[in-house]
Structure formats: C-alpha cells, structure tokens
Amino acid sequence: MKTFQNSFKGYNKKEVNAFVANVTSEYESMLAKLKAQDEEIEKLKASMEKYQEIESTLNKTILIAEDTSNQIKRATREECRGIIDEAKRNASRIINDALIKAEKMEQDAEELRRRVVNFKRKFRQAVENEIEIIDEIAEKY
C-alpha cells in the first residue's frame, strides 16, 4: 500500500497525481493485456472449433473408408467365388470332353483292331485260295 506525505492542505498533490497516473497507466496496461488475452482466447476457441470440425470430418472419412473397404472386400470375395465356380465348371467340361475324346479314340482303336482282324482273315483266305489254285495248277501239269 502506498503512503503519501502530508502537506499543508492534506496529502502532497504531486505524489497523489503521480500515483493516480501510475495506477491509471498500470490499469490501462492490464486492461490491454486482458483484452489481448480475451482476443487470444477467442482465436484459440475458433481454432479449436476448426480443428474439432476437421477431426469430425476425418472421423467420418475414416468410417466411410472402412465401409468402402468392407464393400470392396465383400465384392472381391464374391468375384473370387464366381471365378472359382467358373473354373470348376470349365474343369468339369474339359474333363468331360477329354473323357468323350478318350472313349471315341478307344472305339476307333477297337474298330481298327476289328478291321485288322478282318483284313488278316480275308488276306489269309485269299492266300489260301491262291495256294489252292496253285496246287490245282501244279497237279494238272
């Protein structure tokens, strides 16, 4: 607490005026600091709100990205199942075609064997006939 010297009509006017000027100056300085701090607080609040909005947007974006990722995974699994099913169908068709071709080749081979046997029989018969003719000719002469 400030004490003033006494003068003839009360306190010393110069000291009181200087003190009041000093208090006023400090008061104005404090008011300016408070105003600056209030402005800084408002800026920080606005900045914080902006960052909260950004955070909210990022959270929504993350949720959307997760959902999209899950949808892509689901679609990919379905597509894989389709590809696998188609591959199984194609494999079955290829196997069936191969079995049909093998059966056809076996039938062709069997037919060829029969023809060979028939040819041998007919050839043998022809040769035997020719031998008989030769024998008959040889007996005549």
Coordinates of C-alpha atoms in Angstrom, one line a residue:
M1 CA 0.0 0.0 0.0
K2 CA 1.2 3.4 -1.0
T3 CA 1.6 6.1 1.7
F4 CA 1.7 9.8 0.9
Q5 CA 3.4 12.6 2.7
N6 CA 1.2 15.1 4.4
S7 CA 1.2 18.7 3.3
F8 CA -0.5 21.8 4.5
K9 CA -3.9 21.1 3.0
G10 CA -3.7 17.3 3.1
Y11 CA -1.6 14.9 1.0
N12 CA 1.0 16.1 -1.4
K13 CA -0.8 16.8 -4.7
K14 CA 2.2 15.9 -6.9
E15 CA 2.6 12.5 -5.2
V16 CA -1.1 11.7 -5.4
N17 CA -1.3 12.8 -9.1
A18 CA 1.8 10.7 -9.9
F19 CA 0.4 7.8 -8.1
V20 CA -3.0 8.1 -9.8
A21 CA -1.2 8.5 -13.2
N22 CA 0.8 5.4 -12.4
V23 CA -2.3 3.4 -11.3
T24 CA -4.1 4.6 -14.4
S25 CA -1.2 3.5 -16.6
E26 CA -1.0 0.1 -14.9
Y27 CA -4.8 -0.3 -15.1
E28 CA -4.8 0.6 -18.8
S29 CA -1.9 -1.8 -19.3
M30 CA -3.7 -4.6 -17.5
L31 CA -6.9 -3.8 -19.5
A32 CA -4.9 -4.0 -22.7
K33 CA -3.4 -7.3 -21.6
L34 CA -6.8 -8.7 -20.6
K35 CA -8.2 -7.5 -23.9
A36 CA -5.3 -9.1 -25.8
Q37 CA -5.8 -12.3 -23.8
D38 CA -9.5 -12.3 -24.5
E39 CA -8.8 -11.9 -28.2
E40 CA -6.2 -14.7 -28.0
I41 CA -8.7 -16.9 -26.2
E42 CA -11.3 -16.2 -28.9
K43 CA -8.8 -17.0 -31.6
L44 CA -7.9 -20.2 -29.8
K45 CA -11.5 -21.1 -29.4
A46 CA -12.2 -20.5 -33.1
S47 CA -9.0 -22.5 -33.9
M48 CA -10.1 -25.3 -31.6
E49 CA -13.6 -25.4 -33.2
K50 CA -11.9 -25.5 -36.6
Y51 CA -9.8 -28.4 -35.5
Q52 CA -12.8 -30.2 -33.9
E53 CA -14.6 -29.8 -37.3
I54 CA -11.6 -31.2 -39.1
E55 CA -11.4 -34.1 -36.5
S56 CA -15.1 -34.8 -37.0
T57 CA -14.6 -34.8 -40.8
L58 CA -11.6 -37.1 -40.6
N59 CA -13.6 -39.5 -38.3
K60 CA -16.4 -39.5 -40.8
T61 CA -13.9 -40.0 -43.7
I62 CA -12.3 -42.9 -41.8
L63 CA -15.7 -44.5 -41.2
I64 CA -16.6 -44.1 -44.9
A65 CA -13.2 -45.5 -45.9
E66 CA -13.7 -48.5 -43.6
D67 CA -17.2 -49.1 -45.1
T68 CA -15.8 -48.8 -48.6
S69 CA -13.0 -51.2 -47.8
N70 CA -15.5 -53.7 -46.4
Q71 CA -17.7 -53.3 -49.5
I72 CA -14.6 -53.8 -51.8
K73 CA -13.6 -56.9 -49.8
R74 CA -17.1 -58.3 -50.0
A75 CA -17.3 -57.7 -53.7
T76 CA -13.8 -59.2 -54.2
R77 CA -14.8 -62.3 -52.3
E78 CA -17.9 -62.7 -54.4
E79 CA -15.9 -62.2 -57.6
C80 CA -13.4 -64.8 -56.4
R81 CA -16.2 -67.3 -55.7
G82 CA -17.6 -66.6 -59.2
I83 CA -14.2 -67.2 -60.8
I84 CA -13.6 -70.4 -58.8
D85 CA -17.1 -71.6 -59.7
E86 CA -16.5 -70.9 -63.4
A87 CA -13.1 -72.6 -63.2
K88 CA -14.7 -75.6 -61.7
R89 CA -17.3 -75.7 -64.4
N90 CA -14.6 -75.3 -67.1
A91 CA -12.6 -78.0 -65.5
S92 CA -15.6 -80.3 -65.4
R93 CA -16.3 -79.5 -69.1
I94 CA -12.7 -80.1 -70.0
I95 CA -12.6 -83.4 -68.2
N96 CA -15.9 -84.5 -69.8
D97 CA -14.6 -83.5 -73.2
A98 CA -11.4 -85.4 -72.6
L99 CA -13.4 -88.5 -71.4
I100 CA -15.6 -88.3 -74.5
K101 CA -12.5 -88.0 -76.8
A102 CA -10.8 -90.9 -75.0
E103 CA -13.9 -93.0 -75.4
K104 CA -14.1 -92.1 -79.1
M105 CA -10.4 -92.9 -79.5
E106 CA -10.9 -96.3 -77.8
Q107 CA -13.9 -97.0 -80.1
D108 CA -11.8 -96.0 -83.1
A109 CA -9.0 -98.3 -81.9
E110 CA -11.4 -101.2 -81.4
E111 CA -12.8 -100.6 -84.9
L112 CA -9.3 -100.6 -86.3
R113 CA -8.5 -103.9 -84.5
R114 CA -11.6 -105.5 -85.9
R115 CA -10.7 -104.2 -89.4
V116 CA -7.1 -105.6 -89.0
V117 CA -8.5 -109.0 -87.8
N118 CA -11.0 -109.0 -90.8
F119 CA -8.2 -108.0 -93.2
K120 CA -5.9 -110.7 -91.8
R121 CA -8.8 -113.3 -92.1
K122 CA -9.7 -112.2 -95.7
F123 CA -6.0 -111.9 -96.7
R124 CA -5.3 -115.4 -95.2
Q125 CA -8.4 -116.7 -97.1
A126 CA -7.2 -115.1 -100.3
V127 CA -3.7 -116.5 -99.9
E128 CA -5.1 -119.9 -99.1
N129 CA -7.4 -119.7 -102.2
E130 CA -4.4 -118.7 -104.3
I131 CA -2.4 -121.6 -102.8
E132 CA -5.2 -124.0 -103.6
I133 CA -5.3 -122.6 -107.2
I134 CA -1.5 -123.0 -107.5
D135 CA -1.8 -126.6 -106.1
E136 CA -4.5 -127.4 -108.6
I137 CA -2.5 -126.0 -111.4
A138 CA 0.6 -127.9 -110.2
E139 CA -1.4 -131.2 -110.1
K140 CA -2.6 -130.7 -113.6
Y141 CA 0.9 -130.3 -115.0

